[in-house]
CSV table of C-alpha atoms in Angstrom, one decimal:
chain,number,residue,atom,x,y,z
A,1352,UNK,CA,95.9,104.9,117.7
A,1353,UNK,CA,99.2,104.1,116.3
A,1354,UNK,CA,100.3,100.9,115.4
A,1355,UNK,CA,103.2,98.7,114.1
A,1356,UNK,CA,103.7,95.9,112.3
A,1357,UNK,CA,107.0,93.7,111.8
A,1358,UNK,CA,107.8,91.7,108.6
A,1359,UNK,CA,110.1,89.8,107.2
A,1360,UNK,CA,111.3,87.4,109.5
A,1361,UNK,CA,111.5,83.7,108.9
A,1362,UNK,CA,114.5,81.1,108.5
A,1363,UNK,CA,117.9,81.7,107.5
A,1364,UNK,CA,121.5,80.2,106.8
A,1365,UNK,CA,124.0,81.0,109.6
A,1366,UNK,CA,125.9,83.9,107.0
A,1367,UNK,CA,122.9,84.9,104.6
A,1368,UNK,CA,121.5,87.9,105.0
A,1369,UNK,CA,118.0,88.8,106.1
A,1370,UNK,CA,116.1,92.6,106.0
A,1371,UNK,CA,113.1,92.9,109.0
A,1372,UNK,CA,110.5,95.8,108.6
A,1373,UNK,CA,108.4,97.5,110.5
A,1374,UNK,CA,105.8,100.0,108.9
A,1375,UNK,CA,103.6,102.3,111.7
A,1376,UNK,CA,100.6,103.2,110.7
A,1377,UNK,CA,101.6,106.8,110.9
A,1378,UNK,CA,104.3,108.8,112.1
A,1379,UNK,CA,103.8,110.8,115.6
A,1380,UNK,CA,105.1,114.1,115.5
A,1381,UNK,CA,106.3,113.2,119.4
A,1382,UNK,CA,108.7,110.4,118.4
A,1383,UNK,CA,112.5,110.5,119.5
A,1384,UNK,CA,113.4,107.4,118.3
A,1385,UNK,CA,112.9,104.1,116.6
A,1386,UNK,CA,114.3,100.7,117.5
A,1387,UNK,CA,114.7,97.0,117.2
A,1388,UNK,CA,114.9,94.5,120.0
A,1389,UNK,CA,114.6,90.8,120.7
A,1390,UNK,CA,114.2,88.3,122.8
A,1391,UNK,CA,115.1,84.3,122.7
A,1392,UNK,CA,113.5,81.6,125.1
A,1393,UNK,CA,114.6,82.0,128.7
A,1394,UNK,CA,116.2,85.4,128.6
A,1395,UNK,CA,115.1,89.2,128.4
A,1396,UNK,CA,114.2,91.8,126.1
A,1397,UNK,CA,117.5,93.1,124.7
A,1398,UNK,CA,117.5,96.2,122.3
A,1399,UNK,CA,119.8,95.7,119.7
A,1400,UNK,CA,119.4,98.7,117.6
A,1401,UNK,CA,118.0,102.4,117.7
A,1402,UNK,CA,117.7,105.1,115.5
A,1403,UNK,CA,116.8,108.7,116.2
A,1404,UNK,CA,114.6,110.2,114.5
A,1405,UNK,CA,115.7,113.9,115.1
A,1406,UNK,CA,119.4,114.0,114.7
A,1407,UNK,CA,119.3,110.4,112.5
A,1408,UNK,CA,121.9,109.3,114.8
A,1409,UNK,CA,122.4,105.3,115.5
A,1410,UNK,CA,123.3,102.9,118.2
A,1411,UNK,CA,124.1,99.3,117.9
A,1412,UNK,CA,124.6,96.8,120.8
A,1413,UNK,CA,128.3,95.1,120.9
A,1414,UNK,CA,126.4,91.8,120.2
A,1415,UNK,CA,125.2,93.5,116.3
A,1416,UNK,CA,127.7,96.2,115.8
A,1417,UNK,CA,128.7,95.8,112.3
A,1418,UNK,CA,126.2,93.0,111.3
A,1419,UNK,CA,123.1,94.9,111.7
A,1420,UNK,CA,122.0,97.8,110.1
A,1421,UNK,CA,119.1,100.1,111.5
A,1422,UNK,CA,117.7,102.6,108.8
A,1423,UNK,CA,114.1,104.5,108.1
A,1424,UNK,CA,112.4,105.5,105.3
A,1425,UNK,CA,112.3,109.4,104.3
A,1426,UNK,CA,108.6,109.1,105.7
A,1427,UNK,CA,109.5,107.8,109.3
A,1428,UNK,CA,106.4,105.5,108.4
A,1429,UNK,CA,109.1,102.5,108.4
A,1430,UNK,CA,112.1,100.9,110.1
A,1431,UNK,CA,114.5,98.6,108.9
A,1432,UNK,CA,117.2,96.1,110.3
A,1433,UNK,CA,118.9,94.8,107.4
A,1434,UNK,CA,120.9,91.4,109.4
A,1435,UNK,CA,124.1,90.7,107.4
A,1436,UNK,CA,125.8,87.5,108.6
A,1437,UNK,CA,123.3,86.2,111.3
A,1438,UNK,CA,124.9,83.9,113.7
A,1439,UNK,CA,122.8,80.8,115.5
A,1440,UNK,CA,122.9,83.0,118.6
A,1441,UNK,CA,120.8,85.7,116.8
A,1442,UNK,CA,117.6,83.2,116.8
A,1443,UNK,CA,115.1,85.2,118.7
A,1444,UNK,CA,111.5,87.0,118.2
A,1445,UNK,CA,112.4,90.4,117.2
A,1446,UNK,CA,110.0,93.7,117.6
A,1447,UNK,CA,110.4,97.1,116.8
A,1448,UNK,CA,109.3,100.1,119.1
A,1449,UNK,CA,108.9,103.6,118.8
A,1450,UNK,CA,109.8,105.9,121.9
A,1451,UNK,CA,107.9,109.8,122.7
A,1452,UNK,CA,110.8,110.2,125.7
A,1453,UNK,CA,113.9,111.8,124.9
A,1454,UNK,CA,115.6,109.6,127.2
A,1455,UNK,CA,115.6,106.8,124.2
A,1456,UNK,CA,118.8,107.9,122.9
A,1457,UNK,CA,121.9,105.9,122.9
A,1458,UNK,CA,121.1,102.3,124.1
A,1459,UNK,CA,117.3,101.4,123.7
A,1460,UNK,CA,115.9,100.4,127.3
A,1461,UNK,CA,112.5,98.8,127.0
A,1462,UNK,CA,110.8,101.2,129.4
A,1463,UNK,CA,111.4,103.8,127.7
A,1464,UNK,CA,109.7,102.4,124.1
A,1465,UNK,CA,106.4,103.4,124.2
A,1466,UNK,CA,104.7,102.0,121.1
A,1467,UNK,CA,105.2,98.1,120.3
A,1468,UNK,CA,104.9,95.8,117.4
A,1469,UNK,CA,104.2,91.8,117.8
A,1470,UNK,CA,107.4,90.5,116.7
A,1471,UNK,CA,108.8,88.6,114.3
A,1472,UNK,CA,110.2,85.2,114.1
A,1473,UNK,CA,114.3,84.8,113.1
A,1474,UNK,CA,115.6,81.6,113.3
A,1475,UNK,CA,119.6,81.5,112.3
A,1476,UNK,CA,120.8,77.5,111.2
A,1477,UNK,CA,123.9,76.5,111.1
């Protein structure tokens, strides 16, 4: 069955720069889209970022939206969210998801993300 696997996350400066990845073990021919989401002590799973991976569109939440980058490889074996300027706020465990529903479009709802990695630590410092 398919799998993925997040990397990259760790500790960074409040205004470094920090790229996550997730690499699938292979790309389902039934995916709509691709996203990133996170989740800090006390609070829920938000979904930050999404990608489709028909029409290559993207959606970023207002609390990343011009910080965060989503982006793919030509493959569609691997996601990226390249984190420009992380704030303190931004310290969370972060997982990426893949979604067979064409309801995943526009703003990435959990239920709807079928396949799941097991997160990756970010922790922003000021």
């Amino acid at each position: 069955q398919v799998q993925l696997k997040e990397s990259g996350g760790g500790s960074v400066q409040a205004g470094g720069s920090l790229r996550l990845s997730c690499a699938a073990s292979e790309y389902t021919l039934s995916w709509y889209c691709m996203g990133w989401f996170r989740q800090a002590p006390g609070k829920g799973r938000e979904g930050i970022a999404a990608i489709s991976m028909v029409h290559e569109s993207e959606y970023y939440a207002d609390s990343v939206k011009g910080r965060f980058t989503i982006s793919r490889d030509s493959a569609k074996t691997t996601l990226y969210l390249q984190m420009n300027n992380p704030k303190p706020e931004d310290t969370a465990m972060y997982y990426c998801a893949a979604a067979d529903t064409p309801y995943c479009y526009g703003h990435p709802f959990p239920h709807d993300y079928n396949y799941w990695g097991r997160g990756t630590q970010v922790t922003v410092s000021s």
